């Protein structure tokens, strides 16, 4: 009864060992970071007992509060703008026949994934500084615009995937049943697209929340976000306050990713 | 003039694409579909049935010609402004809406009041016997039930014309038969003009008031099922609808001399030269010789009520005959028989 077995990588010698080492390398630093966020002492690598002290310190620090609020404002706007642009881009690239220059459009949409981020950062720095001089405006708008731009491809991908999986006859049927193009979009395309849009918005939100390089270059004085605030702390004595902030960001990402998988699985 | 034309196509042509990749899907189609009739477009795959239907629905714009709806030119009217609804082959039900919301979609888009939508939906669901399923989602229903929802959705706004593109092809044989009579009943009850597409000739014959036979983007013949079956205009139609024997011959006075050299009396309409005779298998009578054309039985298949005989004339040309089985007068393979056909049952086709 011995049936020939398909090749299975888990039967190779040393598989378990390599797997364990890989997981340790990937997650041990993160676990350590989380553990030390509960350190009662002042060190990020000397354990001084359990406490929530650094969470209180972080929550009471006005610089952290300001950075957190800024991060959320930017991430929220960036995900709204990027998702809107990405939805229109996805409709434009999947809902009409092939046309000349289509691959160029794909490249333009996905450009932030391909151009080194530091290049975009420097380019934006130079561009925005001229704009700042010309307009005198120094608010969060620059960061919001920059984040929106690099979030577009992340929002675009799940939306495009969803659109491509959608029966084109849905829109034809809506038009047949007296729906104008706008009503067909509103009552048929949009609801069917919603899981893709929500997924895209969540991805964009996380990507924006996490960004360091572009933010560091584009921000004006006093416009730290959580990641750039933490980067700034590196230049001083590092305390578990940074661990506490990181742990909160980590928890937030996990919650959003969990929601993301629920949304993409259930209605998909 | 009590007969009104619901849909008319005037010299409609459709070319997909351009240049070397251009596909000539419709040649020059002119057709009048009357109000309240069950009209069928019949033809082999790729002959342009769907294209014609899509031009009527407004999903495609003809390259040339015009489409009229009750006399109005609608060639360039968008689908959302045509009182015409479609039953899609894939059903295309909205998966995020309940059965009731699917059926009420068209009425809602037309801006009908909530109560009017609700009462029409209830009435139409009743008509297709789906009252109990109003709150289900399409994914929670069988293929046959989804088919009925698609029908109800297209009927609910009471269109002037209902277009059905091979709506039954995804159903199994039993369900298919059921839906055929269901469709017939709905058409009679609602009085709506049905334009039905199929490539199943039996379905076309049993359901339609009139049939249009298409081939390669052209209309070959439009007529009642009887016309088309008994009086096919050419060899393609005769061959496509039911089984047919073809005999090639030469007009010789008032008769046709066929390849075996024998003469056959047929109703000639002034044809001369070479002609093709089309004869249905059930019109062929066979008896003992002498009498009629001499033939040899090459195969006999007993099918209960009928027996199928494969026959060879003296020159070798083959004929198929279907005769009612009666005890006592059956023939065996190798028997020599006499074949006779009523002159009126022979169709003379241009070669
Ligand atoms: N969108 C399109 N682009 C290019 N060619 C097309 C398109 N749609 C149909 N055709 C071509 O036009 C011709 C007619 O197609 P159509 O779909 O009308 O045929 P049909 O009679 O409905 O066939 P079937 O019975 O297989 O559904 C075919 O040769 C087909 O390949
Ligand atoms: Mg078709």
XYZ file of C-alpha atoms and ligand atoms in Angstrom:
651
model
C 0.000 0.000 0.000
C 3.070 2.291 -0.037
C 1.981 5.175 -2.176
C 4.692 7.337 -3.695
C 4.725 10.502 -1.624
C 4.965 13.948 -3.118
C 8.150 15.828 -2.318
C 7.774 17.408 1.082
C 10.321 19.930 2.281
C 9.482 19.178 5.931
C 11.064 15.719 5.629
C 14.522 17.093 4.793
C 17.148 16.642 7.519
C 17.635 19.772 9.587
C 14.336 21.305 8.504
C 13.076 21.725 12.058
C 16.371 23.209 13.196
C 16.476 25.771 10.391
C 12.829 26.649 10.929
C 13.377 27.290 14.628
C 16.484 29.394 14.021
C 14.663 31.454 11.368
C 11.746 32.129 13.659
C 14.092 33.070 16.471
C 16.011 35.481 14.259
C 12.775 37.012 12.989
C 10.814 37.273 16.175
C 13.229 37.120 19.113
C 14.232 40.785 18.711
C 10.591 41.823 18.556
C 9.713 39.723 21.567
C 12.654 41.217 23.462
C 11.512 44.702 22.491
C 8.026 43.986 23.799
C 9.335 42.454 27.028
C 11.599 45.415 27.768
C 8.749 47.843 27.248
C 7.569 46.512 30.631
C 10.972 47.093 32.257
C 10.928 48.932 35.573
C 14.568 49.985 35.097
C 15.991 52.602 32.728
C 17.766 50.255 30.334
C 16.609 48.631 27.104
C 18.724 45.552 27.849
C 19.037 45.235 31.631
C 15.924 43.825 33.331
C 14.862 45.663 36.448
C 11.459 44.122 37.149
C 7.975 44.434 35.661
C 6.156 47.757 35.443
C 3.958 49.841 33.147
C 6.076 52.871 33.984
C 7.311 53.555 30.443
C 3.806 53.463 29.026
C 2.866 56.181 31.511
C 6.003 58.136 30.637
C 5.284 57.894 26.909
C 1.616 58.756 27.323
C 2.532 61.780 29.445
C 5.242 63.027 27.089
C 3.924 65.966 25.097
C 6.343 65.326 22.257
C 5.017 61.775 21.935
C 1.426 62.953 22.128
C 2.048 65.490 19.380
C 3.850 62.939 17.208
C 1.084 60.379 17.702
C -1.623 62.864 16.753
C 0.364 63.960 13.701
C 0.961 60.341 12.673
C -2.750 59.619 12.834
C -3.789 62.750 11.007
C -1.298 62.067 8.219
C -2.081 58.345 7.984
C -5.828 58.972 7.921
C -5.654 61.632 5.216
C -3.060 59.711 3.235
C -5.131 56.536 3.267
C -8.303 58.390 2.261
C -6.583 60.254 -0.572
C -4.500 57.296 -1.743
C -7.510 54.962 -1.703
C -9.625 57.403 -3.678
C -6.896 57.884 -6.273
C -6.182 54.141 -6.347
C -9.866 53.303 -6.845
C -10.091 55.657 -9.810
C -6.803 54.328 -11.180
C -8.004 50.725 -10.826
C -11.287 51.555 -12.581
C -9.356 53.296 -15.341
C -6.957 50.417 -15.887
C -9.392 47.493 -15.696
C -12.735 48.810 -16.881
C -11.833 49.712 -20.431
C -10.275 47.773 -23.233
C -6.579 47.681 -23.952
C -5.205 51.014 -25.005
C -1.855 52.451 -25.985
C 0.342 53.451 -23.110
C -1.372 51.100 -20.667
C 1.890 49.597 -19.428
C 3.296 53.090 -18.984
C 0.333 53.859 -16.735
C 1.005 50.734 -14.649
C 4.597 51.864 -14.229
C 3.539 55.350 -13.196
C 1.063 54.006 -10.638
C 3.590 51.586 -9.168
C 6.542 53.960 -9.398
C 6.859 54.408 -5.602
C 7.441 50.660 -5.283
C 10.338 50.759 -7.716
C 12.150 54.061 -7.248
C 14.463 53.974 -4.183
C 12.634 55.762 -1.384
C 15.623 57.967 -0.607
C 15.503 59.342 -4.160
C 11.832 60.229 -3.825
C 12.585 61.746 -0.420
C 15.339 64.020 -1.728
C 13.281 64.992 -4.758
C 10.309 65.897 -2.576
C 12.531 67.829 -0.173
C 13.841 69.990 -2.991
C 10.457 70.388 -4.641
C 8.544 71.198 -1.461
C 11.129 73.654 -0.219
C 10.608 75.759 -3.345
C 6.852 75.466 -2.862
C 7.230 76.508 0.771
C 9.150 79.605 -0.270
C 6.669 80.428 -2.988
C 3.511 79.933 -0.920
C 4.654 80.475 2.646
C 2.570 77.444 3.698
C 4.390 75.161 6.144
C 1.597 72.943 7.510
C 1.126 69.146 7.475
C -0.139 69.293 3.889
C 3.253 68.431 2.432
C 3.545 65.292 4.531
C -0.030 64.311 3.724
C 0.595 64.749 -0.003
C 3.890 62.857 0.089
C 2.380 59.984 2.076
C -0.667 59.862 -0.215
C 1.633 59.511 -3.211
C 3.661 56.563 -1.964
C 0.584 54.851 -0.502
C -1.231 54.740 -3.876
C 0.351 51.503 -5.173
C -0.374 49.703 -1.897
C -4.021 50.746 -2.024
C -4.167 50.063 -5.765
C -3.170 46.399 -5.699
C -6.042 44.900 -3.628
C -8.592 47.127 -5.398
C -7.351 46.099 -8.833
C -7.345 42.427 -7.829
C -10.931 42.727 -6.658
C -12.033 44.516 -9.841
C -10.393 41.941 -12.067
C -12.188 39.162 -10.233
C -15.545 40.904 -10.718
C -17.917 39.808 -13.487
C -18.047 42.618 -16.065
C -21.663 41.580 -16.661
C -22.534 43.106 -13.263
C -22.146 46.602 -14.660
C -23.760 45.624 -17.947
C -26.740 44.220 -16.045
C -27.032 47.377 -13.966
C -27.033 49.521 -17.119
C -29.624 47.198 -18.646
C -31.796 47.782 -15.565
C -31.900 51.556 -16.062
C -28.911 52.482 -13.895
C -26.959 55.482 -15.198
C -23.164 54.993 -15.051
C -22.999 56.822 -11.714
C -25.873 54.804 -10.201
C -24.351 51.560 -11.477
C -21.097 52.501 -9.761
C -22.841 53.564 -6.585
C -25.213 50.578 -6.259
C -23.274 47.727 -7.856
C -19.563 48.340 -8.474
C -18.804 50.147 -5.225
C -20.486 47.655 -2.868
C -18.832 44.749 -4.671
C -15.515 46.569 -4.564
C -15.815 47.539 -0.883
C -13.676 44.720 0.561
C -10.854 45.652 -1.823
C -11.192 49.329 -0.976
C -11.199 48.678 2.773
C -8.197 46.389 2.431
C -6.387 49.002 0.339
C -7.162 51.751 2.849
C -5.858 49.651 5.743
C -2.641 48.840 3.929
C -2.142 52.495 3.049
C -2.783 53.474 6.673
C -0.129 51.091 8.016
C 2.393 52.034 5.345
C 1.932 55.715 6.141
C 2.099 55.161 9.897
C 5.389 53.331 9.468
C 7.206 55.694 7.124
C 10.523 57.207 8.225
C 12.644 58.219 5.250
C 10.300 60.426 3.269
C 8.820 61.904 6.439
C 12.254 62.737 7.812
C 13.119 64.651 4.642
C 9.815 66.389 4.046
C 8.798 67.425 7.585
C 9.276 70.965 8.781
C 10.526 71.774 12.271
C 8.181 70.484 14.964
C 6.440 68.017 12.631
C 7.760 64.754 14.042
C 5.645 61.667 13.555
C 6.006 58.681 15.883
C 8.697 56.981 13.777
C 10.760 60.141 13.287
C 10.373 60.993 16.980
C 11.799 57.576 17.850
C 14.600 58.043 15.356
C 15.408 61.321 17.083
C 15.576 59.542 20.450
C 18.371 57.313 19.133
C 20.715 60.260 19.334
C 20.148 60.453 23.069
C 20.164 57.791 25.757
C 17.682 55.156 24.694
C 15.037 54.347 27.331
C 12.275 51.734 27.301
C 9.917 54.580 26.368
C 10.818 53.794 22.763
C 9.969 50.145 23.415
C 6.584 51.140 24.783
C 5.778 53.284 21.736
C 6.964 50.514 19.396
C 4.843 47.961 21.206
C 1.745 50.122 20.815
C 2.479 50.562 17.101
C 3.021 46.820 16.795
C -0.265 46.061 18.540
C -2.043 48.513 16.254
C -0.541 46.923 13.120
C -1.569 43.465 14.313
C -5.126 44.635 14.934
C -5.325 46.247 11.489
C -3.793 43.223 9.763
C -6.253 40.954 11.554
C -9.130 43.146 10.370
C -7.584 43.142 6.900
C -7.585 39.355 6.710
C -11.138 39.183 8.043
C -12.308 41.674 5.419
C -10.487 40.036 2.516
C -11.511 36.525 3.503
C -15.156 36.922 4.429
C -16.621 38.842 1.546
C -14.133 37.564 -1.001
C -52.861 46.882 -39.579
C -53.204 45.509 -36.088
C -49.748 43.898 -36.045
C -47.214 46.272 -34.563
C -43.473 45.973 -34.897
C -41.737 45.920 -31.513
C -38.138 45.816 -32.660
C -36.799 46.435 -36.116
C -33.266 46.147 -37.401
C -32.530 48.019 -40.620
C -29.392 46.954 -42.490
C -27.538 46.391 -39.246
C -23.852 45.575 -39.582
C -21.299 45.133 -36.852
C -17.541 44.930 -37.215
C -15.457 44.283 -34.106
C -11.953 45.703 -34.055
C -10.213 47.305 -36.970
C -7.643 46.615 -39.632
C -6.336 43.088 -39.983
C -7.975 41.973 -36.724
C -11.455 43.121 -37.767
C -14.246 40.577 -37.310
C -17.348 40.993 -39.410
C -19.903 39.752 -36.872
C -23.062 41.003 -38.604
C -23.338 41.563 -42.344
C -26.485 43.398 -43.286
C -29.314 42.269 -41.066
C -32.864 43.545 -41.511
C -35.617 42.076 -39.413
C -39.041 42.982 -38.002
C -39.959 41.472 -34.658
C -43.643 41.820 -33.907
C -45.201 42.914 -30.673
C -46.049 40.066 -28.333
C -44.313 37.350 -30.292
C -41.866 34.731 -29.124
C -39.082 35.292 -31.608
C -36.019 33.068 -31.778
C -32.584 33.707 -33.236
C -31.161 30.348 -34.227
C -27.799 29.522 -35.682
C -24.477 27.832 -35.110
C -21.873 29.162 -32.709
C -20.274 32.416 -33.794
C -22.969 33.369 -36.307
C -23.700 36.672 -34.557
C -26.774 35.922 -32.409
C -25.336 37.464 -29.269
C -24.042 40.432 -31.233
C -27.501 41.176 -32.642
C -29.031 40.851 -29.182
C -26.401 43.161 -27.692
C -27.117 45.727 -30.392
C -30.807 45.621 -29.468
C -29.983 45.898 -25.748
C -27.584 48.778 -26.394
C -24.415 47.083 -25.125
C -22.948 47.368 -28.614
C -23.419 50.085 -31.199
C -23.896 48.779 -34.737
C -21.197 49.806 -37.180
C -23.912 50.524 -39.732
C -27.698 50.506 -39.898
C -30.349 51.430 -37.348
C -32.323 49.748 -34.580
C -35.923 50.834 -34.046
C -38.010 50.224 -30.953
C -41.739 50.737 -31.600
C -40.703 52.909 -34.511
C -38.270 55.109 -32.538
C -34.632 55.116 -33.583
C -32.682 53.849 -30.552
C -29.414 53.049 -32.320
C -27.460 55.446 -30.121
C -29.621 55.362 -26.980
C -27.697 54.038 -23.949
C -28.952 50.719 -22.503
C -30.170 52.461 -19.350
C -32.623 54.488 -21.448
C -34.078 51.553 -23.438
C -37.253 49.858 -22.185
C -35.578 46.537 -23.010
C -34.261 44.050 -20.447
C -31.885 41.138 -20.780
C -31.684 37.711 -19.172
C -27.966 36.956 -19.200
C -26.646 33.495 -19.903
C -24.525 33.702 -16.748
C -27.561 35.214 -14.921
C -25.352 38.128 -13.713
C -27.337 38.451 -10.472
C -26.005 41.032 -8.029
C -24.372 38.854 -5.351
C -24.597 41.488 -2.613
C -28.346 41.978 -2.962
C -31.163 39.726 -1.815
C -33.495 38.135 -4.332
C -36.099 40.822 -3.647
C -33.538 43.626 -4.090
C -32.257 42.041 -7.283
C -35.755 41.858 -8.692
C -36.557 45.387 -7.532
C -33.310 46.885 -8.886
C -34.677 48.081 -12.215
C -37.774 49.629 -10.636
C -35.656 51.375 -8.012
C -33.371 52.791 -10.712
C -36.446 54.037 -12.556
C -37.296 56.007 -9.426
C -40.452 54.074 -8.518
C -41.775 54.554 -4.992
C -40.863 52.076 -2.272
C -44.370 50.688 -2.035
C -44.649 50.288 -5.787
C -41.318 48.473 -5.905
C -42.381 46.190 -3.058
C -45.724 45.272 -4.592
C -44.293 44.673 -8.067
C -41.488 42.546 -6.652
C -44.006 40.459 -4.722
C -46.167 40.007 -7.816
C -43.245 39.033 -10.069
C -41.732 36.649 -7.498
C -45.146 35.067 -7.322
C -45.167 34.751 -11.106
C -41.902 32.782 -11.105
C -42.898 30.876 -7.949
C -40.126 32.243 -5.744
C -42.246 34.006 -3.074
C -40.514 32.033 -0.341
C -37.022 33.071 -1.403
C -37.324 36.873 -1.288
C -34.745 37.353 1.467
C -32.119 34.911 0.236
C -28.864 35.878 -1.412
C -28.258 34.504 -4.938
C -25.380 32.341 -3.664
C -27.853 30.474 -1.460
C -29.928 29.250 -4.407
C -29.681 26.489 -6.986
C -28.878 27.156 -10.620
C -32.518 26.731 -11.656
C -33.702 29.106 -8.944
C -31.101 31.685 -9.903
C -32.361 31.398 -13.460
C -35.851 32.304 -12.263
C -34.504 35.257 -10.293
C -32.745 36.484 -13.436
C -36.028 36.160 -15.321
C -37.990 37.925 -12.591
C -35.435 40.729 -12.441
C -35.711 41.330 -16.175
C -39.523 41.093 -16.166
C -40.176 43.308 -13.142
C -39.811 46.679 -14.922
C -42.300 45.410 -17.567
C -40.003 46.041 -20.545
C -41.351 46.356 -24.070
C -38.968 43.620 -25.131
C -37.232 40.871 -23.180
C -33.950 39.570 -24.567
C -32.814 36.087 -23.576
C -29.347 34.878 -24.580
C -29.275 31.084 -24.326
C -30.829 31.312 -20.865
C -31.314 27.577 -20.551
C -27.954 26.291 -21.722
C -26.533 25.921 -18.211
C -29.422 23.757 -16.996
C -29.659 19.988 -17.095
C -32.081 18.367 -19.492
C -35.012 17.927 -17.108
C -34.828 21.450 -15.722
C -34.383 22.720 -19.243
C -37.676 21.161 -20.375
C -39.411 22.586 -17.317
C -38.043 26.067 -17.949
C -39.017 25.884 -21.614
C -42.683 25.576 -20.747
C -42.237 28.057 -17.918
C -40.853 30.619 -20.363
C -43.673 29.960 -22.773
C -46.211 30.456 -19.981
C -44.567 33.694 -18.802
C -44.505 35.024 -22.329
C -48.182 34.319 -22.860
C -49.171 35.679 -19.441
C -47.204 38.909 -19.700
C -47.654 39.490 -23.425
C -44.105 40.875 -23.565
C -42.150 40.418 -26.802
C -39.459 37.773 -26.223
C -36.328 37.638 -28.351
C -34.728 34.326 -27.559
C -31.320 33.081 -28.631
C -30.484 29.427 -28.934
C -28.430 27.092 -31.040
C -30.725 24.201 -30.171
C -33.049 23.703 -33.143
C -35.532 21.580 -31.214
C -35.880 24.264 -28.552
C -36.435 26.827 -31.300
C -39.082 24.748 -33.046
C -41.113 23.988 -29.932
C -41.067 27.428 -28.339
C -41.182 30.047 -31.048
C -43.870 31.909 -32.941
C -41.216 32.730 -35.498
C -37.596 31.792 -36.020
C -34.753 33.606 -37.732
C -32.013 31.279 -38.933
C -28.606 32.943 -39.032
C -25.265 31.936 -40.439
C -21.996 33.867 -40.555
C -23.592 37.199 -39.673
C -26.425 36.930 -42.214
C -30.130 36.146 -41.859
C -30.917 33.168 -44.051
C -34.609 32.727 -43.378
C -37.304 34.141 -41.130
C -40.534 32.255 -40.653
C -42.772 30.132 -38.475
C -41.304 26.836 -37.241
C -43.480 25.080 -39.867
C -42.201 27.308 -42.679
C -38.627 26.781 -41.704
C -38.992 23.054 -41.284
C -41.138 22.344 -44.324
C -39.889 25.056 -46.655
C -36.206 25.706 -45.956
C -34.856 28.237 -48.449
C -31.462 26.664 -48.839
C -29.367 23.689 -48.035
C -27.879 25.278 -44.877
C -31.298 25.863 -43.293
C -32.563 22.414 -44.282
C -29.453 20.834 -42.831
C -29.434 22.912 -39.652
C -33.094 22.282 -38.787
C -33.744 18.596 -38.314
C -32.412 15.760 -40.389
C -32.573 16.047 -44.172
C -31.700 13.950 -47.217
C -30.140 15.792 -50.124
C -30.271 14.470 -53.692
C -28.548 16.345 -56.486
C -30.187 16.253 -59.897
C -30.835 17.930 -63.237
C -34.174 19.451 -64.241
C -35.616 17.384 -67.090
C -38.943 18.765 -68.272
C -41.379 18.698 -65.366
C -39.296 16.274 -63.321
C -35.770 16.003 -61.948
C -33.368 13.327 -63.115
C -31.276 12.270 -60.136
C -27.799 10.697 -60.171
C -29.152 7.150 -60.373
C -30.783 8.101 -63.668
C -34.312 7.791 -62.325
C -36.853 10.595 -62.655
C -38.621 12.152 -59.680
C -41.759 14.281 -59.916
C -41.267 17.451 -57.894
C -42.957 20.864 -57.659
C -40.725 22.976 -59.892
C -40.930 26.771 -59.764
C -39.280 27.411 -63.056
C -35.927 26.106 -61.867
C -33.637 24.731 -64.519
C -30.230 23.099 -64.580
C -28.751 21.504 -61.495
C -30.851 21.527 -58.339
C -30.735 19.959 -54.906
C -33.748 18.091 -53.576
C -34.296 18.158 -49.817
C -36.431 15.375 -48.385
C -37.184 14.840 -44.685
C -36.612 11.236 -43.503
C -40.208 10.937 -42.276
C -41.548 11.812 -45.760
C -39.932 8.804 -47.365
C -42.118 5.742 -47.852
C -40.664 2.370 -48.597
C -42.416 -0.598 -50.032
C -41.769 -3.767 -51.983
C -40.418 -3.522 -55.539
C -41.385 -2.607 -58.133
C -42.604 0.916 -57.349
C -40.553 4.079 -56.919
C -36.778 4.329 -56.792
C -34.921 1.062 -56.372
C -32.827 0.977 -53.213
C -31.019 -1.453 -50.943
C -31.396 -1.433 -47.156
C -27.905 -0.962 -45.692
C -28.903 -0.546 -42.067
C -32.059 -0.779 -39.981
C -32.411 0.564 -36.458
C -35.524 -0.181 -34.440
C -36.394 2.757 -32.163
C -39.731 1.679 -30.710
C -42.352 3.814 -32.412
C -40.089 4.407 -35.427
C -37.593 2.433 -37.429
C -34.654 4.165 -39.102
C -33.522 2.750 -42.413
C -30.297 3.633 -44.150
C -30.787 3.132 -47.879
C -28.530 3.129 -50.915
C -29.905 4.071 -54.339
C -28.646 2.217 -57.394
C -25.839 4.784 -57.939
C -24.780 4.488 -54.305
C -26.246 7.785 -53.023
C -27.426 7.423 -49.438
C -30.881 8.174 -48.010
C -32.225 7.982 -44.502
C -35.865 7.059 -43.948
C -37.855 7.126 -40.728
C -40.981 4.998 -40.882
C -43.521 4.160 -38.236
C -42.900 0.680 -36.928
C -45.759 -1.644 -37.812
C -45.606 -5.376 -37.326
C -45.392 -7.340 -40.501
C -43.898 -4.840 -42.908
C -40.369 -4.295 -41.693
C -37.357 -4.800 -43.927
C -33.999 -6.390 -43.263
C -30.503 -5.339 -44.248
C -29.858 -6.404 -47.845
C -33.523 -6.223 -48.917
C -34.264 -4.433 -52.148
C -37.063 -1.900 -51.686
C -38.956 0.739 -53.632
C -38.709 4.303 -52.360
C -41.541 6.795 -52.951
C -41.948 10.424 -51.897
C -44.973 12.672 -52.361
C -44.055 15.402 -54.810
C -45.308 18.021 -52.327
C -42.889 16.765 -49.673
C -39.852 17.482 -51.839
C -38.197 20.866 -51.495
C -36.270 22.021 -54.559
C -33.289 24.138 -53.530
C -31.066 26.228 -55.706
C -27.748 24.549 -56.112
N -16.008 41.690 -28.354
C -15.659 41.065 -29.483
N -14.512 41.371 -30.119
C -14.165 40.748 -31.260
N -14.885 39.804 -31.865
C -16.035 39.443 -31.287
C -16.485 40.041 -30.071
N -17.668 39.480 -29.725
C -17.928 38.570 -30.682
N -16.961 38.539 -31.628
C -16.933 37.718 -32.834
O -18.096 37.981 -33.568
C -18.654 36.804 -34.109
C -20.083 36.633 -33.637
O -20.074 36.428 -32.239
P -21.386 36.202 -31.380
O -20.980 36.202 -29.947
O -22.407 37.193 -31.784
O -21.807 34.748 -31.832
P -23.006 33.822 -31.317
O -23.867 33.541 -32.477
O -23.653 34.421 -30.133
O -22.232 32.499 -30.923
P -22.500 31.472 -29.695
O -23.611 30.576 -30.094
O -21.200 30.730 -29.602
O -22.785 32.296 -28.464
C -17.738 35.687 -33.692
O -16.877 35.411 -34.763
C -16.980 36.242 -32.531
O -15.693 35.689 -32.464
Mg -23.720 33.930 -28.058
